[in-house]
Amino acid sequence: MTVVDQSDVDVEVARLSGLVEGWVSVPGQERYATARRTFNGLLDRRPVLAVSCRTVDDVRRALESATRLDLPVSVRGGGHSVAGHGVGADSLLVDLSLMRDVAVDPVARRARVAGGAVWNDVDPATQSHGLAVPGGTFGDTGVGGLTLGGGIGWLIGTGGLTCDNLVRAELVTPAGEVVVAGQDGDPELLWALRGGGGNFGVVTSFEMALHERGPMFGGRLLFDIQDTAEVLDGIADLMRDAPDELVIQSAVRVGVGHTQPGCGVLFAYAGPPEDARRYADAVRRLAVPVSDDLRVMSYQDVQGMNGLLPFGLRHYWSGHFVTDLHPETVSAVCERLEQTPGLNTILLEPLTGLARRIDPETAAFPAREARWNVTGLGIWSDPSHDDEHVSWSRSISQAVAPWSLLGGGYSNYAAHDVPPGRAQTMFGTERWTRLREVKRRHDPTNVLRYNANITA
Ligand SMILES: Cc1cc2nc3c(=O)[nH]c(=O)nc-3n(C[C@H](O)[C@H](O)[C@H](O)COP(=O)(O)OP(=O)(O)OC[C@H]3O[C@@H](n4cnc5c(N)ncnc54)[C@H](O)[C@@H]3O)c2cc1C
């Protein structure tokens, strides 16, 4: 725990308040409560002070204050990290939720996205030009954390991971220096930002590649929970030879709760609807769907398929990138369907198409060769059930561990108690060495440590 003299904090708060265009807040204030809001109700982290920034200069000043107070810095983008990485206990919190501008250049096919934007800021702005950034599947998750950790979504097959579309970034380093990641700045830093997390600086601007994106064929099918094994085996077969346009995820809802349990199949086809129909019919033939709303829809409707999850529920997510969904992998998952303590979800996301073909050397993201990301999403509200849900989520991870590509899951889904050495294991020796070099250059004293931490 960081020990800091309260009178030093008061002096810094008074000084900063007169300088920043955003605002500074401390415990007890309403703005502080808003700034430190995190998605996961399991966590309750209290920074020493929060600086809600409006400009790059605000960010620079906040980082200078952290240096004066000798405080580590946490950076909140959309606040969705299940590990609660966006808000660090005893840190100076740089809250980016006021920095959400999106500027689209349809001719250059680039979007400049401010560091605290969420997908609901990006998608309408890009879609008004018939374009899209391959993003995440929930509108209120942050572009920041999602891009820096990888980014798995509906356009992964035709557009790659979100981080593959990051072509340039502007950062403020803990030393208060503004640096550019990319061809006109530090290309190795750009490589590190594509999957290496928020380890190197506060990204104030993400420049993203845009793709043409008209209407899609998509929607949701629900199958009876008893049909889960047939359905998962079937979609694993389909995805092995899938065209780039096809992405099929599955969300298996188990147990009892406000939503009907069942094997959910989420379907998105980024090509002509007439081509999509044969894959849709192949899914429909796997078992008899309980419901089926597949249809032509706008990209924004595809992005809205999952709806939103409210902040404040309790979350413990655990899983693995797996080499494939073999019938034995599916059986191992299905053995856990009966053992759930309440309503939970097993999420199966394919890595497919372009995301698997892009040269792995272009990004720090380590799991491109996986075919699926399988995660037990423990989601509940009653604190007295914490242990049961945590164990259930871990049991999903244990079930698929024999097929794990890297011995761990997606860093963007990691829980708060993942052991510190996990990042090193996931990146492997070569990537880890490169990432450490970049870390040493930009954050040698590990001021930015609330992330999948790369220790310099
Ligand atoms: C409901 C839900 C749905 C999700 N859906 C998807 C999905 O479809 N695909 C997918 O790939 N992932 C998904 N995720 C995971 C998501 O990618 C991570 O939770 C990610 O961390 C969210 O980013 P954030 O900016 O909202 O998080 P935060 O909690 O704000 O930050 C997470 C990490 O990123 C760092 N960070 C954020 N912004 C910046 C910045 N500008 N500069 C430097 N560091 C920064 C933070 O310091 C922290 O370490 C989902 C998560 C949730 C909870």
Coordinates of C-alpha atoms and ligand atoms in Angstrom, one line a residue:
M1 CA 0.0 0.0 0.0
T2 CA 1.3 3.5 -0.9
V3 CA 1.6 5.8 2.0
V4 CA 1.1 9.5 1.1
D5 CA 0.9 12.5 3.4
Q6 CA -2.6 14.0 3.2
S7 CA -1.4 17.5 3.4
D8 CA 0.7 16.9 0.2
V9 CA -2.4 15.5 -1.4
D10 CA -4.4 18.6 -0.4
V11 CA -1.7 20.9 -1.9
E12 CA -1.6 19.0 -5.1
V13 CA -5.4 18.9 -5.4
A14 CA -5.7 22.6 -5.0
R15 CA -2.9 23.2 -7.5
L16 CA -4.3 20.8 -10.1
S17 CA -7.9 22.1 -9.7
G18 CA -6.7 25.5 -10.9
L19 CA -4.9 24.0 -13.9
V20 CA -7.1 21.3 -15.5
E21 CA -10.0 21.8 -17.8
G22 CA -11.7 18.7 -16.3
W23 CA -11.9 18.2 -12.6
V24 CA -10.1 16.8 -9.6
S25 CA -12.0 14.9 -7.0
V26 CA -11.3 13.2 -3.7
P27 CA -13.1 10.6 -1.4
G28 CA -16.5 11.9 -0.2
Q29 CA -17.2 13.8 -3.4
E30 CA -19.9 12.7 -5.9
R31 CA -17.5 13.2 -8.8
Y32 CA -15.0 10.9 -7.1
A33 CA -17.7 8.2 -6.8
T34 CA -18.5 8.6 -10.5
A35 CA -14.8 8.6 -11.6
R36 CA -14.0 5.3 -9.7
R37 CA -17.1 3.4 -10.9
T38 CA -16.1 0.0 -12.1
F39 CA -18.1 -2.6 -13.9
N40 CA -17.4 -5.4 -11.4
G41 CA -19.3 -5.0 -8.1
L42 CA -17.0 -7.6 -6.5
L43 CA -14.3 -4.9 -6.3
D44 CA -14.2 -1.6 -4.4
R45 CA -11.0 0.3 -5.0
R46 CA -10.3 3.7 -3.7
P47 CA -7.7 5.9 -5.4
V48 CA -6.1 8.7 -3.4
L49 CA -7.5 11.2 -5.8
A50 CA -9.1 11.2 -9.3
V51 CA -8.4 13.5 -12.2
S52 CA -11.1 13.5 -14.8
C53 CA -9.3 14.8 -17.8
R54 CA -10.7 16.8 -20.8
T55 CA -7.4 17.4 -22.7
V56 CA -4.0 16.0 -23.3
D57 CA -2.6 18.7 -21.1
D58 CA -4.9 17.6 -18.3
V59 CA -3.4 14.1 -18.6
R60 CA 0.1 15.5 -18.6
R61 CA -0.6 17.5 -15.5
A62 CA -2.2 14.6 -13.7
L63 CA 0.9 12.5 -14.4
E64 CA 3.2 15.2 -13.2
S65 CA 1.1 15.3 -9.9
A66 CA 1.5 11.6 -9.6
T67 CA 5.3 12.0 -9.8
R68 CA 5.3 14.7 -7.2
L69 CA 3.2 12.6 -4.9
D70 CA 5.1 9.4 -5.8
L71 CA 1.8 7.6 -6.5
P72 CA 1.2 4.9 -9.0
V73 CA -1.3 5.7 -11.8
S74 CA -4.4 3.9 -12.8
V75 CA -6.2 4.7 -16.1
R76 CA -9.9 4.3 -16.5
G77 CA -11.2 4.1 -20.1
G78 CA -14.6 2.5 -20.2
G79 CA -14.3 1.0 -16.7
H80 CA -15.1 -2.5 -18.0
S81 CA -12.1 -4.5 -16.9
V82 CA -13.4 -7.5 -14.9
A83 CA -10.1 -7.4 -13.0
G84 CA -10.9 -3.8 -12.1
H85 CA -7.6 -2.6 -13.7
G86 CA -9.1 0.7 -14.7
V87 CA -9.2 1.9 -11.0
G88 CA -6.3 1.2 -8.7
A89 CA -6.5 1.3 -4.9
D90 CA -4.2 4.0 -3.5
S91 CA -3.4 5.3 -6.9
L92 CA -3.8 8.6 -8.7
L93 CA -6.7 7.8 -11.0
V94 CA -6.6 9.3 -14.5
D95 CA -10.3 9.1 -15.6
L96 CA -10.7 9.4 -19.3
S97 CA -14.5 9.3 -19.4
L98 CA -14.7 13.0 -20.5
M99 CA -12.4 12.3 -23.5
R100 CA -14.7 10.6 -26.0
D101 CA -14.5 12.5 -29.3
V102 CA -14.5 10.5 -32.5
A103 CA -13.3 12.1 -35.8
V104 CA -13.8 10.2 -39.0
D105 CA -11.9 10.7 -42.2
P106 CA -13.9 8.7 -44.8
V107 CA -11.4 9.3 -47.6
A108 CA -8.3 8.2 -45.7
R109 CA -10.4 5.5 -44.0
R110 CA -9.2 6.5 -40.6
A111 CA -11.0 7.2 -37.3
R112 CA -9.3 9.2 -34.5
V113 CA -10.8 8.0 -31.3
A114 CA -10.1 9.8 -28.0
G115 CA -8.7 7.7 -25.1
G116 CA -11.9 7.3 -23.1
A117 CA -14.4 6.6 -25.9
V118 CA -16.7 3.6 -25.8
W119 CA -18.0 1.6 -28.9
N120 CA -21.3 3.4 -28.7
D121 CA -19.3 6.6 -29.4
V122 CA -17.4 5.0 -32.3
D123 CA -20.0 3.0 -34.2
P124 CA -22.6 5.7 -35.0
A125 CA -19.8 8.1 -36.1
T126 CA -18.2 5.5 -38.5
Q127 CA -21.5 4.0 -39.7
S128 CA -22.8 7.4 -40.8
H129 CA -20.1 7.0 -43.6
G130 CA -20.9 3.3 -44.1
L131 CA -17.7 2.3 -42.3
A132 CA -16.7 0.5 -39.2
V133 CA -13.8 -0.3 -36.9
P134 CA -13.8 -4.0 -36.0
G135 CA -14.7 -3.6 -32.3
G136 CA -16.2 -5.3 -29.3
T137 CA -19.7 -6.8 -29.0
F138 CA -21.0 -4.5 -26.1
G139 CA -21.5 -0.9 -26.9
D140 CA -20.5 0.5 -23.5
T141 CA -17.1 -1.2 -23.2
G142 CA -14.1 1.1 -23.6
V143 CA -12.2 1.3 -26.9
G144 CA -9.1 1.8 -24.7
G145 CA -8.8 -1.4 -22.7
L146 CA -10.4 -3.6 -25.4
T147 CA -7.9 -2.4 -28.2
L148 CA -4.9 -2.6 -25.9
G149 CA -5.7 -6.2 -24.9
G150 CA -6.6 -7.5 -28.4
G151 CA -10.3 -7.1 -29.3
I152 CA -12.6 -9.9 -30.4
G153 CA -15.8 -9.1 -32.2
W154 CA -18.1 -9.7 -35.1
L155 CA -15.7 -8.4 -37.8
I156 CA -12.7 -10.4 -36.7
G157 CA -12.8 -12.6 -39.8
T158 CA -12.8 -9.8 -42.4
G159 CA -11.1 -7.1 -40.3
G160 CA -8.9 -8.8 -37.8
L161 CA -8.7 -8.1 -34.1
T162 CA -9.4 -4.6 -33.0
C163 CA -5.7 -4.1 -32.2
D164 CA -4.8 -5.1 -35.7
N165 CA -6.6 -1.9 -36.8
L166 CA -4.7 0.4 -34.5
V167 CA -2.4 2.2 -37.0
R168 CA -1.2 5.1 -34.8
A169 CA -1.6 6.3 -31.2
E170 CA -0.7 9.3 -29.1
L171 CA 0.3 8.7 -25.5
V172 CA 1.4 10.6 -22.5
T173 CA 4.1 8.7 -20.6
P174 CA 4.4 8.7 -16.9
A175 CA 7.3 11.3 -17.3
G176 CA 4.7 13.6 -18.9
E177 CA 6.1 13.3 -22.4
V178 CA 3.8 13.1 -25.4
V179 CA 4.9 10.3 -27.7
V180 CA 3.6 8.9 -31.0
A181 CA 3.3 5.2 -31.6
G182 CA 3.5 4.4 -35.3
Q183 CA 5.6 4.9 -38.4
D184 CA 6.0 8.6 -37.7
G185 CA 7.0 7.9 -34.1
D186 CA 7.9 4.7 -32.3
P187 CA 6.9 1.7 -34.4
E188 CA 7.9 -0.8 -31.7
L189 CA 5.6 1.0 -29.2
L190 CA 2.7 0.5 -31.7
W191 CA 3.6 -3.2 -31.8
A192 CA 3.5 -3.3 -28.0
L193 CA 0.1 -1.4 -27.8
R194 CA -1.4 -4.1 -30.1
G195 CA -2.1 -6.5 -27.2
G196 CA 0.4 -5.4 -24.6
G197 CA -2.2 -3.5 -22.5
G198 CA -2.0 -0.1 -20.9
N199 CA 1.6 -0.6 -19.7
F200 CA 3.3 2.2 -21.5
G201 CA 1.4 5.4 -21.2
V202 CA -2.0 7.0 -21.2
V203 CA -3.3 6.7 -24.7
T204 CA -5.1 10.0 -25.5
S205 CA -5.8 9.2 -29.2
F206 CA -6.2 5.9 -31.0
E207 CA -6.1 6.1 -34.8
M208 CA -8.0 3.2 -36.3
A209 CA -8.4 1.7 -39.8
L210 CA -11.9 1.8 -41.1
H211 CA -13.6 -0.9 -43.3
E212 CA -16.7 -0.6 -45.5
R213 CA -19.6 -2.1 -43.6
G214 CA -23.1 -2.3 -44.9
P215 CA -25.9 -4.4 -43.5
M216 CA -25.2 -7.8 -42.3
F217 CA -27.1 -11.1 -41.8
G218 CA -27.2 -11.8 -38.1
G219 CA -29.2 -12.6 -34.9
R220 CA -29.6 -15.1 -32.2
L221 CA -30.8 -18.7 -32.1
L222 CA -31.6 -20.4 -28.8
F223 CA -31.5 -24.1 -28.4
D224 CA -32.6 -26.3 -25.5
I225 CA -29.8 -26.8 -23.0
Q226 CA -30.0 -30.5 -23.6
D227 CA -28.9 -29.9 -27.2
T228 CA -25.7 -28.1 -26.2
A229 CA -23.2 -30.8 -27.1
E230 CA -24.7 -31.3 -30.7
V231 CA -24.8 -27.5 -31.2
L232 CA -21.3 -26.8 -30.0
D233 CA -19.8 -29.7 -32.0
G234 CA -21.7 -28.5 -35.1
I235 CA -20.6 -24.9 -34.9
A236 CA -17.0 -26.0 -34.2
D237 CA -17.2 -28.0 -37.5
L238 CA -18.7 -25.1 -39.3
M239 CA -16.1 -22.6 -38.1
R240 CA -13.1 -24.9 -39.0
D241 CA -13.8 -24.2 -42.7
A242 CA -15.7 -21.0 -42.4
P243 CA -15.4 -18.1 -44.9
D244 CA -13.9 -14.9 -43.4
E245 CA -17.4 -13.3 -43.4
L246 CA -18.8 -15.9 -40.9
V247 CA -18.6 -15.4 -37.1
I248 CA -20.6 -17.7 -34.8
Q249 CA -20.3 -17.3 -31.1
S250 CA -22.1 -19.3 -28.4
A251 CA -23.3 -18.1 -25.1
V252 CA -24.5 -21.1 -23.1
R253 CA -26.7 -19.9 -20.3
V254 CA -26.8 -22.4 -17.4
G255 CA -28.7 -22.6 -14.1
V256 CA -31.7 -20.6 -13.2
G257 CA -32.3 -16.8 -13.1
H258 CA -33.9 -14.0 -14.9
T259 CA -33.0 -15.3 -18.4
Q260 CA -34.0 -18.6 -19.9
P261 CA -31.2 -21.2 -19.7
G262 CA -30.2 -22.6 -23.1
C263 CA -27.5 -22.8 -25.7
G264 CA -27.5 -19.4 -27.4
V265 CA -25.9 -19.1 -30.8
L266 CA -25.0 -15.6 -32.0
F267 CA -24.6 -15.4 -35.7
A268 CA -23.0 -12.6 -37.8
Y269 CA -22.3 -12.7 -41.5
A270 CA -20.4 -9.8 -43.1
G271 CA -21.2 -10.6 -46.7
P272 CA -24.2 -11.0 -49.0
P273 CA -27.3 -12.4 -47.1
E274 CA -27.9 -15.0 -49.8
D275 CA -24.5 -16.5 -49.0
A276 CA -25.2 -16.3 -45.2
R277 CA -28.4 -18.4 -45.5
R278 CA -26.7 -21.7 -46.2
Y279 CA -24.6 -21.3 -43.0
A280 CA -27.7 -20.2 -41.0
D281 CA -29.6 -23.2 -42.3
A282 CA -26.7 -25.4 -41.3
V283 CA -26.9 -24.1 -37.7
R284 CA -30.7 -24.5 -37.7
R285 CA -30.3 -28.2 -38.7
L286 CA -28.0 -28.9 -35.6
A287 CA -31.1 -29.2 -33.4
V288 CA -34.6 -27.7 -33.2
P289 CA -34.2 -24.0 -32.2
V290 CA -36.5 -22.7 -29.4
S291 CA -36.2 -19.3 -30.9
D292 CA -34.7 -17.9 -34.1
D293 CA -34.5 -14.2 -35.1
L294 CA -31.8 -14.4 -37.8
R295 CA -32.4 -11.6 -40.4
V296 CA -30.7 -8.9 -42.4
M297 CA -29.8 -6.1 -39.9
S298 CA -27.6 -3.0 -39.8
Y299 CA -24.1 -3.3 -38.3
Q300 CA -25.2 -1.3 -35.4
D301 CA -28.0 -3.8 -34.7
V302 CA -25.5 -6.6 -34.9
Q303 CA -23.4 -4.6 -32.3
G304 CA -26.5 -4.3 -30.2
M305 CA -27.4 -8.0 -30.2
N306 CA -26.0 -8.6 -26.7
G307 CA -27.7 -5.6 -25.2
L308 CA -25.9 -4.2 -22.2
L309 CA -25.0 -5.5 -18.8
P310 CA -25.5 -3.1 -15.9
F311 CA -22.5 -1.9 -13.8
G312 CA -22.4 -3.3 -10.3
L313 CA -23.1 -7.0 -10.7
R314 CA -20.4 -9.4 -9.3
H315 CA -18.1 -10.9 -11.9
Y316 CA -15.5 -13.7 -12.0
W317 CA -14.4 -14.8 -15.4
S318 CA -12.0 -17.5 -16.2
G319 CA -11.0 -19.4 -19.3
H320 CA -8.5 -20.4 -21.9
F321 CA -7.7 -19.8 -25.6
V322 CA -7.9 -23.3 -26.9
T323 CA -6.4 -24.8 -30.0
D324 CA -9.8 -26.2 -31.2
L325 CA -13.2 -27.2 -29.9
H326 CA -12.8 -31.0 -30.2
P327 CA -15.7 -33.3 -29.3
E328 CA -13.8 -34.1 -26.1
T329 CA -13.4 -30.3 -25.3
V330 CA -17.2 -29.9 -25.8
S331 CA -17.9 -32.9 -23.6
A332 CA -15.7 -31.5 -20.9
V333 CA -17.6 -28.2 -21.0
C334 CA -21.0 -30.0 -21.1
E335 CA -20.1 -31.9 -17.9
R336 CA -20.3 -28.6 -16.0
L337 CA -23.7 -27.6 -17.2
E338 CA -25.5 -29.2 -14.3
Q339 CA -23.1 -27.9 -11.7
T340 CA -23.9 -24.2 -11.8
P341 CA -24.8 -22.3 -8.6
G342 CA -27.1 -19.8 -10.3
L343 CA -27.4 -18.3 -13.8
N344 CA -24.0 -18.2 -15.4
T345 CA -22.7 -18.2 -19.0
I346 CA -20.1 -20.1 -20.9
L347 CA -18.9 -17.9 -23.7
L348 CA -17.3 -19.5 -26.8
E349 CA -15.7 -17.0 -29.3
P350 CA -14.0 -18.1 -32.5
L351 CA -10.7 -16.6 -33.7
T352 CA -11.2 -16.8 -37.4
G353 CA -10.4 -15.6 -40.9
L354 CA -8.1 -12.6 -41.1
A355 CA -7.3 -12.5 -37.4
R356 CA -5.6 -15.9 -37.8
R357 CA -3.7 -15.0 -41.0
I358 CA -2.2 -11.6 -40.0
D359 CA 1.5 -11.9 -39.4
P360 CA 1.8 -12.6 -35.7
E361 CA 5.0 -10.4 -35.6
T362 CA 2.9 -7.3 -36.2
A363 CA 1.3 -7.3 -32.8
A364 CA 2.1 -8.3 -29.2
F365 CA -1.2 -10.1 -28.9
P366 CA -0.1 -13.7 -28.3
A367 CA -3.1 -16.0 -29.1
R368 CA -3.7 -15.6 -32.8
E369 CA -3.3 -19.3 -33.4
A370 CA -6.1 -20.3 -31.0
R371 CA -9.3 -21.3 -32.7
W372 CA -11.6 -20.5 -29.8
N373 CA -11.6 -18.4 -26.6
V374 CA -13.7 -20.3 -24.0
T375 CA -14.6 -18.5 -20.8
G376 CA -16.8 -19.2 -17.8
L377 CA -18.6 -16.0 -17.0
G378 CA -19.6 -16.1 -13.4
I379 CA -22.1 -13.2 -13.0
W380 CA -24.2 -12.8 -9.8
S381 CA -25.5 -10.2 -7.3
D382 CA -25.6 -11.8 -3.9
P383 CA -22.2 -11.5 -2.0
S384 CA -23.1 -14.6 0.0
H385 CA -22.7 -16.7 -3.2
D386 CA -19.2 -15.4 -4.1
D387 CA -17.4 -18.6 -3.4
E388 CA -19.7 -20.8 -5.4
H389 CA -19.6 -18.6 -8.5
V390 CA -15.9 -18.2 -8.4
S391 CA -15.4 -22.0 -8.2
W392 CA -17.9 -22.6 -11.0
S393 CA -16.1 -20.1 -13.3
R394 CA -12.7 -21.7 -12.5
S395 CA -14.2 -25.2 -13.1
I396 CA -14.9 -24.1 -16.8
S397 CA -11.4 -23.0 -17.1
Q398 CA -10.1 -26.3 -15.7
A399 CA -12.3 -28.2 -18.0
V400 CA -10.8 -26.8 -21.1
A401 CA -7.2 -26.4 -19.8
P402 CA -6.0 -29.6 -21.6
W403 CA -6.5 -27.8 -24.9
S404 CA -5.1 -24.5 -23.8
L405 CA -2.8 -22.8 -26.3
L406 CA -0.9 -20.7 -23.8
G407 CA -1.8 -21.9 -20.4
G408 CA -4.2 -19.1 -19.8
G409 CA -7.2 -17.1 -21.0
Y410 CA -7.8 -13.7 -22.6
S411 CA -6.1 -11.0 -20.6
N412 CA -9.1 -8.7 -21.2
Y413 CA -11.4 -11.2 -19.4
A414 CA -9.0 -12.0 -16.6
A415 CA -10.2 -11.9 -13.0
H416 CA -8.7 -9.8 -10.3
D417 CA -6.7 -12.6 -8.7
V418 CA -4.8 -13.9 -11.7
P419 CA -1.3 -14.6 -10.5
P420 CA 1.3 -11.8 -11.3
G421 CA 3.4 -14.2 -13.5
R422 CA 0.5 -15.0 -15.8
A423 CA 1.3 -12.2 -18.3
Q424 CA 4.8 -13.5 -18.8
T425 CA 3.6 -17.0 -19.4
M426 CA 1.0 -15.8 -21.9
F427 CA 3.3 -13.7 -23.9
G428 CA 6.1 -16.2 -24.0
T429 CA 9.8 -15.4 -23.9
E430 CA 10.3 -13.6 -27.2
R431 CA 7.3 -11.3 -26.8
W432 CA 7.9 -10.7 -23.1
T433 CA 11.5 -9.6 -23.8
R434 CA 10.4 -7.2 -26.5
L435 CA 7.6 -5.8 -24.3
R436 CA 10.0 -5.3 -21.4
E437 CA 12.3 -3.3 -23.7
V438 CA 9.4 -1.0 -24.6
K439 CA 8.3 -0.8 -20.9
R440 CA 11.8 0.2 -19.8
R441 CA 11.8 3.0 -22.4
H442 CA 8.5 4.5 -21.5
D443 CA 7.7 3.4 -17.9
P444 CA 10.9 2.2 -16.2
T445 CA 9.5 2.4 -12.7
N446 CA 6.2 0.7 -13.4
V447 CA 4.0 3.7 -12.5
L448 CA 1.4 2.0 -14.8
R449 CA 0.9 -1.3 -13.0
Y450 CA -2.9 -1.7 -13.0
N451 CA -3.0 -4.0 -16.1
A452 CA -1.7 -7.3 -17.3
N453 CA 1.6 -6.0 -15.9
I454 CA 4.8 -6.0 -17.7
T455 CA 7.5 -5.7 -15.1
A456 CA 10.4 -3.7 -16.4
Ligands
LIG1 C1 -19.8 -6.6 -20.6 C2 -18.4 -6.8 -21.3 C3 -18.4 -7.1 -22.6 C4 -17.1 -7.3 -23.3 N1 -17.1 -7.6 -24.6 C5 -15.9 -7.8 -25.2 C6 -15.8 -8.1 -26.6 O1 -16.8 -8.3 -27.3 N2 -14.6 -8.3 -27.1 C7 -13.4 -8.1 -26.4 O2 -12.4 -8.3 -27.0 N3 -13.5 -7.8 -25.1 C8 -14.7 -7.6 -24.5 N4 -14.7 -7.3 -23.2 C9 -13.5 -7.2 -22.4 C10 -12.9 -5.9 -22.6 O3 -12.1 -5.8 -23.7 C11 -12.1 -5.5 -21.3 O4 -13.0 -5.5 -20.2 C12 -11.4 -4.1 -21.5 O5 -10.5 -4.0 -20.4 C13 -12.4 -3.0 -21.4 O6 -11.8 -1.8 -21.6 P1 -12.2 -0.5 -20.8 O7 -11.5 0.7 -21.4 O8 -13.7 -0.4 -20.7 O9 -11.7 -0.9 -19.4 P2 -11.0 -0.2 -18.2 O10 -11.4 -0.9 -17.0 O11 -11.3 1.3 -18.2 O12 -9.5 -0.4 -18.5 C14 -8.9 -1.7 -18.7 C15 -7.4 -1.6 -18.8 O13 -7.1 -0.8 -20.0 C16 -6.3 0.3 -19.6 N5 -6.7 1.5 -20.4 C17 -8.0 1.8 -20.8 N6 -8.0 2.9 -21.6 C18 -6.7 3.3 -21.7 C19 -6.0 4.3 -22.3 N7 -6.7 5.2 -23.0 N8 -4.7 4.4 -22.2 C20 -4.0 3.5 -21.4 N9 -4.6 2.5 -20.8 C21 -5.9 2.4 -20.9 C22 -6.6 0.5 -18.1 O14 -5.6 1.2 -17.4 C23 -6.7 -0.9 -17.6 O15 -5.5 -1.5 -17.4 C24 -16.0 -7.1 -22.5 C25 -16.0 -6.9 -21.1 C26 -17.2 -6.7 -20.6 C27 -17.3 -6.4 -19.1

